[in-house]
PDB file of C-alpha atoms in Angstrom:
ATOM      1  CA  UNK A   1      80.328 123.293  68.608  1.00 78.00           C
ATOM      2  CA  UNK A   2      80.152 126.587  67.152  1.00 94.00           C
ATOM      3  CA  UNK A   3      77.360 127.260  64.031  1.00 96.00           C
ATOM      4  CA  UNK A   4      79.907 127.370  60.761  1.00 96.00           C
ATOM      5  CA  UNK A   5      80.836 123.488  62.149  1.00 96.00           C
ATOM      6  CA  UNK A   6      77.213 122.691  61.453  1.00 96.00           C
ATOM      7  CA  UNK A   7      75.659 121.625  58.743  1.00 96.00           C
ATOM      8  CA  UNK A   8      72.127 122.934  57.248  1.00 95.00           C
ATOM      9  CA  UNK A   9      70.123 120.181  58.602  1.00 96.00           C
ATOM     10  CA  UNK A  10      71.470 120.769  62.104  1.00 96.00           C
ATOM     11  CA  UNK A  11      71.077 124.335  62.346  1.00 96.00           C
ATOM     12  CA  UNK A  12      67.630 124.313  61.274  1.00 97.00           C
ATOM     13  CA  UNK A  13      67.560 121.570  64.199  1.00 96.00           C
ATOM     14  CA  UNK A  14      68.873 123.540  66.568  1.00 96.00           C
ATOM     15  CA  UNK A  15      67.003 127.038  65.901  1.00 96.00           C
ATOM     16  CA  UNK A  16      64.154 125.380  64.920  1.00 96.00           C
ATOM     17  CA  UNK A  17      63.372 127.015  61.709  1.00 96.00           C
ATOM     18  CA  UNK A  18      63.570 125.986  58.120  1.00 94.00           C
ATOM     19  CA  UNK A  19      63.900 127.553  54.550  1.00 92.00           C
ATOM     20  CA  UNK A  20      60.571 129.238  54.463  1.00 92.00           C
ATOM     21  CA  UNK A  21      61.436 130.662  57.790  1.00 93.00           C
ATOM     22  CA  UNK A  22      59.459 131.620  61.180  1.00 96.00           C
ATOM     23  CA  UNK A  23      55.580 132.294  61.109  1.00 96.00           C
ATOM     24  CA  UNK A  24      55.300 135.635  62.589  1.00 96.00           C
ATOM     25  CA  UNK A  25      53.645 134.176  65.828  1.00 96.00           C
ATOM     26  CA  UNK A  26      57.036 132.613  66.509  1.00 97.00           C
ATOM     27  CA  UNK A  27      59.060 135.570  65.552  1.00 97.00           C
ATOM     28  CA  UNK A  28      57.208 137.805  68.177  1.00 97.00           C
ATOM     29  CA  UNK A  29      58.065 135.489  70.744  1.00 97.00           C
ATOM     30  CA  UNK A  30      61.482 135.297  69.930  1.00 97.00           C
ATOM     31  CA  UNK A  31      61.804 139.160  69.950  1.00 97.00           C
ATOM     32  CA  UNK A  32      60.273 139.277  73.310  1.00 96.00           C
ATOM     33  CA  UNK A  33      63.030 136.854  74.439  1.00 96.00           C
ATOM     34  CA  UNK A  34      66.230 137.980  72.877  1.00 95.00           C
ATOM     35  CA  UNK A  35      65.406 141.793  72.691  1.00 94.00           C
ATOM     36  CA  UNK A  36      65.543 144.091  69.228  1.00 94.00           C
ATOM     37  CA  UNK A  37      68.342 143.623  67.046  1.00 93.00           C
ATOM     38  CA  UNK A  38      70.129 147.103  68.025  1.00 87.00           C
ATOM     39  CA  UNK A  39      73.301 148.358  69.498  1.00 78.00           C
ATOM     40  CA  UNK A  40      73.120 149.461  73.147  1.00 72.00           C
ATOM     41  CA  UNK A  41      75.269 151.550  74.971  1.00 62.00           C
ATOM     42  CA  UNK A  42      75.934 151.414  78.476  1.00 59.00           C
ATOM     43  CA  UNK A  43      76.920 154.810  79.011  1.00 60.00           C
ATOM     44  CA  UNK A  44      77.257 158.191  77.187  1.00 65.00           C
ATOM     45  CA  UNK A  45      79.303 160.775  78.256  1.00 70.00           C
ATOM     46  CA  UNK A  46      79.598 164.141  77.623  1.00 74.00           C
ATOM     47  CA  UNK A  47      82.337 166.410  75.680  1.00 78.00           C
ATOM     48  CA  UNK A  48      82.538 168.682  78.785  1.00 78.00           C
ATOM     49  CA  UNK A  49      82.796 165.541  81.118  1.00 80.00           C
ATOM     50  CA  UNK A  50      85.537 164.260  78.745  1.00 75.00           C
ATOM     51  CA  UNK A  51      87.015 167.506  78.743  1.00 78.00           C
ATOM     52  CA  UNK A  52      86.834 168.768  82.866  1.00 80.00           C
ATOM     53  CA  UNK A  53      88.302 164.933  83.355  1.00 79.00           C
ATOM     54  CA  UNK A  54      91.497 165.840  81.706  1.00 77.00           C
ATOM     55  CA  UNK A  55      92.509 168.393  84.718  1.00 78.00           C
ATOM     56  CA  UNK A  56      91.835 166.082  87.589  1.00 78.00           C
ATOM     57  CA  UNK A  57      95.159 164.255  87.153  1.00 75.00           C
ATOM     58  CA  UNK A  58      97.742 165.398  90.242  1.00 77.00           C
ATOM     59  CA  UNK A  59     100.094 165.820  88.017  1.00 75.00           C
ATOM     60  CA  UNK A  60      98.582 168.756  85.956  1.00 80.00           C
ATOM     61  CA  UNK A  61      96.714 170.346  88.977  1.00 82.00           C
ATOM     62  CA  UNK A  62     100.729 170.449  90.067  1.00 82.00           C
ATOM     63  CA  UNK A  63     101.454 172.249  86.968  1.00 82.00           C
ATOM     64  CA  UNK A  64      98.861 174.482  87.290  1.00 84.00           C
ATOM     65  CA  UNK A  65      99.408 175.817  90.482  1.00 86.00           C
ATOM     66  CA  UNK A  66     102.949 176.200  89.179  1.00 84.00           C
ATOM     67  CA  UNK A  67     101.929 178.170  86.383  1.00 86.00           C
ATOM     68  CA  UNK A  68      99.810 180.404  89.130  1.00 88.00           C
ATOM     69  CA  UNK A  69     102.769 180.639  91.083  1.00 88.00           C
ATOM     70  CA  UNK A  70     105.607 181.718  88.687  1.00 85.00           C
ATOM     71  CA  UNK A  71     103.109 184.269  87.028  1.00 87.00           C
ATOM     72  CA  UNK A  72     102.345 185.656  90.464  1.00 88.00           C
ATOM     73  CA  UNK A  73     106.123 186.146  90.955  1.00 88.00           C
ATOM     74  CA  UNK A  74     106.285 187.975  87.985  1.00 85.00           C
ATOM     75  CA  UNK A  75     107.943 184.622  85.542  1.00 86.00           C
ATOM     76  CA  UNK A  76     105.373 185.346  83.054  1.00 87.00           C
ATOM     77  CA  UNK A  77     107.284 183.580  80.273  1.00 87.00           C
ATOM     78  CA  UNK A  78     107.499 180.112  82.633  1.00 83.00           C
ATOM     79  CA  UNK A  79     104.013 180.608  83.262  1.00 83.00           C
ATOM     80  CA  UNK A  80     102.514 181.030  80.009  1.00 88.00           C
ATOM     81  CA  UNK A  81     104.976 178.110  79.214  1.00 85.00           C
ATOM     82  CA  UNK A  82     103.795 175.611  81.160  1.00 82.00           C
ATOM     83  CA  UNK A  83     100.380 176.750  80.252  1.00 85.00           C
ATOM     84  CA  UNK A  84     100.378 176.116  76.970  1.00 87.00           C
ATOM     85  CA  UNK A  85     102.264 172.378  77.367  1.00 82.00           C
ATOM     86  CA  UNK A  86      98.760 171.913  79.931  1.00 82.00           C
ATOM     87  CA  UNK A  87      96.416 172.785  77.461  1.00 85.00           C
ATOM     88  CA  UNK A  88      98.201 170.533  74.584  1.00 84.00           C
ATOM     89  CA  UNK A  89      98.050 167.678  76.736  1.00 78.00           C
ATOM     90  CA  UNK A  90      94.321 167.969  77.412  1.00 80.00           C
ATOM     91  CA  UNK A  91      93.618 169.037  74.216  1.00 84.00           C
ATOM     92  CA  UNK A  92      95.237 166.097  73.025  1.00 82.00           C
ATOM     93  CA  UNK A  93      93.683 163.132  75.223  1.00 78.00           C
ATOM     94  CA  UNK A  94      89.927 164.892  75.372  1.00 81.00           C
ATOM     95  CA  UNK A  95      90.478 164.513  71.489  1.00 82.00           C
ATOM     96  CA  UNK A  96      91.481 160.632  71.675  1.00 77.00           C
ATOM     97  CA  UNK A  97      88.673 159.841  74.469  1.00 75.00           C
ATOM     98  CA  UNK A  98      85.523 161.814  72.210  1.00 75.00           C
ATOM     99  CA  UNK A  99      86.779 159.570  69.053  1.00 74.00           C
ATOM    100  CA  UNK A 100      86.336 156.384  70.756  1.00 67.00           C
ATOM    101  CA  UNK A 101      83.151 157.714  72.538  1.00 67.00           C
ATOM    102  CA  UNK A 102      82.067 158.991  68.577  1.00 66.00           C
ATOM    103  CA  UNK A 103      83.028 155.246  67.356  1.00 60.00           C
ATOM    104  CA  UNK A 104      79.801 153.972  69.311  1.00 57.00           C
ATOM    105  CA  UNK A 105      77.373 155.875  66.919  1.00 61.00           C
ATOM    106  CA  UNK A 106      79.796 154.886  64.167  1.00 59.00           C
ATOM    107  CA  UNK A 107      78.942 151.068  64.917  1.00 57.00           C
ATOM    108  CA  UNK A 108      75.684 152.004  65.348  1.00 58.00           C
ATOM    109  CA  UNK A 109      75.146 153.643  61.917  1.00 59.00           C
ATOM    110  CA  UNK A 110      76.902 149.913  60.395  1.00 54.00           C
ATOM    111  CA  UNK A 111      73.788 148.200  61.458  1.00 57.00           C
ATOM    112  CA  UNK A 112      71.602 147.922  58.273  1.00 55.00           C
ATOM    113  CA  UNK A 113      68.060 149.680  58.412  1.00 82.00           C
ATOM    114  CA  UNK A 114      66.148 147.921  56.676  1.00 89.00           C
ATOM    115  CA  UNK A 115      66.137 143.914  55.776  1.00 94.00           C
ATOM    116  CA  UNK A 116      64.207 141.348  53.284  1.00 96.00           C
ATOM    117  CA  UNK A 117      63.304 139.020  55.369  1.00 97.00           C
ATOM    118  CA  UNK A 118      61.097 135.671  54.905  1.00 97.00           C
ATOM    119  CA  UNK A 119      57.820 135.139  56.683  1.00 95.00           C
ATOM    120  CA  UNK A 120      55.682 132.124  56.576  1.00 93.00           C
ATOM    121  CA  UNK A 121      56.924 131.582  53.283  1.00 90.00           C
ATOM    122  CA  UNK A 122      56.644 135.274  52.160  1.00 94.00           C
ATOM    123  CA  UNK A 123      59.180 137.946  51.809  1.00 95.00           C
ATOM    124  CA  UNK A 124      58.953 141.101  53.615  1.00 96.00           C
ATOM    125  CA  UNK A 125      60.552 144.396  54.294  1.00 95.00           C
ATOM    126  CA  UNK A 126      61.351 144.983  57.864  1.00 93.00           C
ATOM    127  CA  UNK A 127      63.070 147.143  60.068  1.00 93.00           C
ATOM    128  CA  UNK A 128      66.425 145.539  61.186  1.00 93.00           C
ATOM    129  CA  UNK A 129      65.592 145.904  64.594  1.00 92.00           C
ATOM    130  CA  UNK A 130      62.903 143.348  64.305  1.00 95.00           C
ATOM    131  CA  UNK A 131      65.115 140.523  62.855  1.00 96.00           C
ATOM    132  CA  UNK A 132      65.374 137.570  65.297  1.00 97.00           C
ATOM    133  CA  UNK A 133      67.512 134.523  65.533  1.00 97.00           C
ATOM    134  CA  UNK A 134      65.962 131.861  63.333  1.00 97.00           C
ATOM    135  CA  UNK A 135      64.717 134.344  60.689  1.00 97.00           C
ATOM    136  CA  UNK A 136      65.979 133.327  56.906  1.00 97.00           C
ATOM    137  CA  UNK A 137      66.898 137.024  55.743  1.00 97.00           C
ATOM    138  CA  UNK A 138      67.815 137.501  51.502  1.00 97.00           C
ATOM    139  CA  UNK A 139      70.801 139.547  50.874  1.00 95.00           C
ATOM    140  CA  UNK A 140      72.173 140.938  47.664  1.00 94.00           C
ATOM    141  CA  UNK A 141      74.364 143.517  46.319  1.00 92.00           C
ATOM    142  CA  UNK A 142      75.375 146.489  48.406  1.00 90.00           C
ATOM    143  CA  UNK A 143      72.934 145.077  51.234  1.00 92.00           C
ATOM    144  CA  UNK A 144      74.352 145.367  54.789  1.00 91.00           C
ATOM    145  CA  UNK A 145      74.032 142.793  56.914  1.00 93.00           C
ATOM    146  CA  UNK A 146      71.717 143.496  60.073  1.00 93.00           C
ATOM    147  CA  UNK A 147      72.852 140.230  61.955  1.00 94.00           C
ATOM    148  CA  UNK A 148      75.316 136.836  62.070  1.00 96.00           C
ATOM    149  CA  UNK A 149      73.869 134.203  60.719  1.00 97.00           C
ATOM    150  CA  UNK A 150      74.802 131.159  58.730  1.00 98.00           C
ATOM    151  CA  UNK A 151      75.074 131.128  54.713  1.00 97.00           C
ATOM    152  CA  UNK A 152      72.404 128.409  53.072  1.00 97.00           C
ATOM    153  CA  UNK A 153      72.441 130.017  49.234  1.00 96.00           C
ATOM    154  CA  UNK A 154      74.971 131.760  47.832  1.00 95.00           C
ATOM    155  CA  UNK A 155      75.510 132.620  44.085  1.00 94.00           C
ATOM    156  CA  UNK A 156      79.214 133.697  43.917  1.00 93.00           C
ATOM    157  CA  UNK A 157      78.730 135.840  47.192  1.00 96.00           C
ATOM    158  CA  UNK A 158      81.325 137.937  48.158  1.00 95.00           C
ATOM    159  CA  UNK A 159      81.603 140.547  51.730  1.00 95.00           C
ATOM    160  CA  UNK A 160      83.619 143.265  53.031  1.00 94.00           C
ATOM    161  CA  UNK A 161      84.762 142.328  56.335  1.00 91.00           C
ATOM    162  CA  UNK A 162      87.509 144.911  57.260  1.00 86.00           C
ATOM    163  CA  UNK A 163      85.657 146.465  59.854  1.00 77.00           C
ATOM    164  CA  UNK A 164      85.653 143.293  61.596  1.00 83.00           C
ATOM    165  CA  UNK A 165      88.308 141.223  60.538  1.00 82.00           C
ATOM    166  CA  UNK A 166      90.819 143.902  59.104  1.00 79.00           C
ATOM    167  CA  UNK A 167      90.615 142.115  55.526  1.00 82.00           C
ATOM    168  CA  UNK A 168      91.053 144.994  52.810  1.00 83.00           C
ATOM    169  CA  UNK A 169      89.754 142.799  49.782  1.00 90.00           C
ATOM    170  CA  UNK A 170      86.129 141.268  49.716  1.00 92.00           C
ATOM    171  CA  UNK A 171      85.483 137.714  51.208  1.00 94.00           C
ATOM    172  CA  UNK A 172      84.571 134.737  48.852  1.00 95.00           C
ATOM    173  CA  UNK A 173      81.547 132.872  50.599  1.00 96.00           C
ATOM    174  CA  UNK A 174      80.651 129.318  50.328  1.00 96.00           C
ATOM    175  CA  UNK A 175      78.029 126.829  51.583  1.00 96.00           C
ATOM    176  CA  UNK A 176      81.399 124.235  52.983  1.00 96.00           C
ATOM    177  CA  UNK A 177      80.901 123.023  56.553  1.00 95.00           C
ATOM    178  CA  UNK A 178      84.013 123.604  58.663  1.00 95.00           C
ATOM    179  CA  UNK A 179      84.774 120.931  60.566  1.00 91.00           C
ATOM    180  CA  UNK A 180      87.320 122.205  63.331  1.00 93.00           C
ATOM    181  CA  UNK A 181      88.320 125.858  64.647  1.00 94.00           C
ATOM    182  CA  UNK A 182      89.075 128.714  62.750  1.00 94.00           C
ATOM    183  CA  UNK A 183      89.370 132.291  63.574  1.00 91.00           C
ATOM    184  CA  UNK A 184      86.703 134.956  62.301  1.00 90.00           C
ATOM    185  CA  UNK A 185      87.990 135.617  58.902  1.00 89.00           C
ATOM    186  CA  UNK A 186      87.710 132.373  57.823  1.00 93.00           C
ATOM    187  CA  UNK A 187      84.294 131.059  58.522  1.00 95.00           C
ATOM    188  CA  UNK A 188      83.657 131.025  55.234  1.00 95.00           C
ATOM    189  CA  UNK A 189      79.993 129.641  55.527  1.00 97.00           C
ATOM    190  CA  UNK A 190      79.413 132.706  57.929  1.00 97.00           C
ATOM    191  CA  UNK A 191      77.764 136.512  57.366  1.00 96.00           C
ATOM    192  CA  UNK A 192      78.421 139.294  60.011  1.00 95.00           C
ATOM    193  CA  UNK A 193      76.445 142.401  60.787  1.00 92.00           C
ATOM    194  CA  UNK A 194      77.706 145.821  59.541  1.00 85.00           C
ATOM    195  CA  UNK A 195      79.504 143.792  56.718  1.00 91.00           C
ATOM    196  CA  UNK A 196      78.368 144.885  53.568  1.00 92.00           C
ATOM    197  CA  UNK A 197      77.560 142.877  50.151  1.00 94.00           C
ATOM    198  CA  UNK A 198      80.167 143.514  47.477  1.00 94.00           C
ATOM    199  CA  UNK A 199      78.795 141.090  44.831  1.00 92.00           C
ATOM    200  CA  UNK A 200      75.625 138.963  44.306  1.00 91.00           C
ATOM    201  CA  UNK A 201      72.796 137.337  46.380  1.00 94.00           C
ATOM    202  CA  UNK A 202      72.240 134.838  48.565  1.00 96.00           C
ATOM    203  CA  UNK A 203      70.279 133.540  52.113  1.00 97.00           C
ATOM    204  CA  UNK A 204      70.859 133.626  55.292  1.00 98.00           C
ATOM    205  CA  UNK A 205      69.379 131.928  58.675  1.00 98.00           C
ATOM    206  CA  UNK A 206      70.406 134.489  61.238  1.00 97.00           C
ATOM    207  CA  UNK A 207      71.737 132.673  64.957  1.00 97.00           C
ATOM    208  CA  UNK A 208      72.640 135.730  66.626  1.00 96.00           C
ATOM    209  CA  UNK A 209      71.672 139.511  67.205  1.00 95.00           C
ATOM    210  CA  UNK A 210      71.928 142.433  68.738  1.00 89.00           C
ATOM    211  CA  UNK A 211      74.676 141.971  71.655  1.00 87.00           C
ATOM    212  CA  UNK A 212      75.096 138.346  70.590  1.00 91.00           C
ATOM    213  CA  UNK A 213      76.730 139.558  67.669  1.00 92.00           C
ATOM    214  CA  UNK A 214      80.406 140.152  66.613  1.00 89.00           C
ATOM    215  CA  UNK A 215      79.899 143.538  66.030  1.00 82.00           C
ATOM    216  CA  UNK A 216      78.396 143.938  69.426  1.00 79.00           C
ATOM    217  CA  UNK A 217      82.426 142.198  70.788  1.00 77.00           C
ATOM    218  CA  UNK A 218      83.568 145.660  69.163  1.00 72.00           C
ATOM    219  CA  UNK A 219      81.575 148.027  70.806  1.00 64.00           C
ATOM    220  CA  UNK A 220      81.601 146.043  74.234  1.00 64.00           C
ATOM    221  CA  UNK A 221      85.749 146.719  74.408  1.00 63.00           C
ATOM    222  CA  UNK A 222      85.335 150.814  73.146  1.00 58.00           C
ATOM    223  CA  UNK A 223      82.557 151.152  75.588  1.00 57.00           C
ATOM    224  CA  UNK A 224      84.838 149.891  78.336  1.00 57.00           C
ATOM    225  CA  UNK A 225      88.421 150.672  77.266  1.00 54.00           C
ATOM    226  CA  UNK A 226      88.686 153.810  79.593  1.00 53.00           C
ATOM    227  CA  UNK A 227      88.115 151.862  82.533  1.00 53.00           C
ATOM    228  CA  UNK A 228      91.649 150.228  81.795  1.00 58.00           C
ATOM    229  CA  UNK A 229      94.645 152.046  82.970  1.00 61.00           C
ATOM    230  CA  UNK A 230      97.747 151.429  81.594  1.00 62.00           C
ATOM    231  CA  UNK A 231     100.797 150.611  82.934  1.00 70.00           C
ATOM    232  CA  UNK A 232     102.493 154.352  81.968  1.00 67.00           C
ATOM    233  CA  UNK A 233      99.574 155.774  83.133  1.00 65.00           C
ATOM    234  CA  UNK A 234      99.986 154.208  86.829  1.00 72.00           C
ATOM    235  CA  UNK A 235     103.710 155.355  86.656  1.00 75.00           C
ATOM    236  CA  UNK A 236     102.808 158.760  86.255  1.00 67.00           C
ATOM    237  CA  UNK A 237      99.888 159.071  88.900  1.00 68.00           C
ATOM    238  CA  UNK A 238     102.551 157.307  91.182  1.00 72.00           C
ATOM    239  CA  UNK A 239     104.720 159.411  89.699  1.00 67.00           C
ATOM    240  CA  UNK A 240     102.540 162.791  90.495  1.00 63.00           C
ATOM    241  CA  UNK A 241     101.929 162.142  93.784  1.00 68.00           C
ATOM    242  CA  UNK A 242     105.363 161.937  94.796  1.00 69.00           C
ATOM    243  CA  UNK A 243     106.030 165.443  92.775  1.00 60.00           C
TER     244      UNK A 243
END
């Protein structure tokens, strides 16, 4: 059963907190067992990696050598040709691969910095990297989210979602158990991280951060998508080799 079919009683069941939220004992231990509530990346790679990678294709190390070979015959004009149509193409991919490496630290920068958070019955200010699941975290307007949780108060509550759900105009939020599936955009009684406030307050009990969280699906699928080849891309390597 996912969280938005719960309702308040269970959750606070099955995290084990309540509306004055965790004693800080029990919020240290649950930070040494889920981890900070940050963005990792697996790998980073260079511009010049990005950029060297776009010339080890067969097919342009083809064209290249055929670019060497009509200038040394004297078909400058071919040459410079060919060149040029060589240098467009990597220009263009190394330009597509270091946006979707850039879009990383772009997810990164959603996460909210700071967060009001309540602590043995007292609000504090805290980094958002210290937020745990369990924590009851206050929200009002303009305030980023730092992680998903579920929605306990509200007080006509509205979020922008596009970055996760697409959803140009802000999302009315409401305290009404759902009681069978529904996609991300309408779990009404749900708040994401790097979502941002658009109107009023409310209170949160956070159930998942860091890579637990939706934002974390996001930057799991650009931090792998060059690993995928697609299926133009196989016909032209095939293609290449048999050139």
């Amino acid at each position: 059963m996912h969280y938005y079919q719960l309702t308040k009683e269970e959750l606070f069941e099955q995290l084990n907190t309540n509306e004055n939220g965790l004693s800080w004992t029990e919020a240290a231990i649950r930070l040494l067992q889920y981890g900070p509530n940050v963005l990792e990346e697996k790998h980073k790679i260079s511009p010049w990696t990005i950029l060297f990678a776009q010339f080890k294709s067969p097919l342009i190390i083809i064209l290249m050598i055929a670019t060497a070979i009509s200038m040394s015959v004297g078909h400058i004009i071919d040459g410079i040709i060919v060149l040029i149509i060589v240098l467009l193409n990597a220009i263009f991919w190394f330009v597509q691969e270091y946006k979707a490496e850039k879009s990383m630290e772009s997810l990164k920068k959603m996460m909210s910095l700071k967060s009001k958070v309540v602590r043995d019955g007292g609000q504090v200010l805290l980094d958002s990297s210290q937020v745990v699941p369990g924590d009851l975290v206050v929200i009002d307007e303009w305030d980023k989210i730092p992680a998903d949780g579920y929605l306990i108060f509200e007080s006509n509550l509205e979020t922008a979602e596009a970055a996760l759900t697409g959803e140009s105009l802000p999302i009315k939020k409401n305290l009404l158990v759902i009681d069978h599936d529904v996609v991300l955009g309408d779990q009404k009684n749900m708040l994401f991280s790097g979502t941002t406030i658009t109107q009023w307050y409310g209170k949160y009990i956070v159930t998942a951060t860091g890579m637990q969280t939706q934002l974390w699906s996001i930057a799991t699928m650009i931090d792998t998508w060059e690993t995928k080849v697609t299926h133009l891309q196989k016909r032209l390597e095939k293609l290449s080799k048999i050139l």
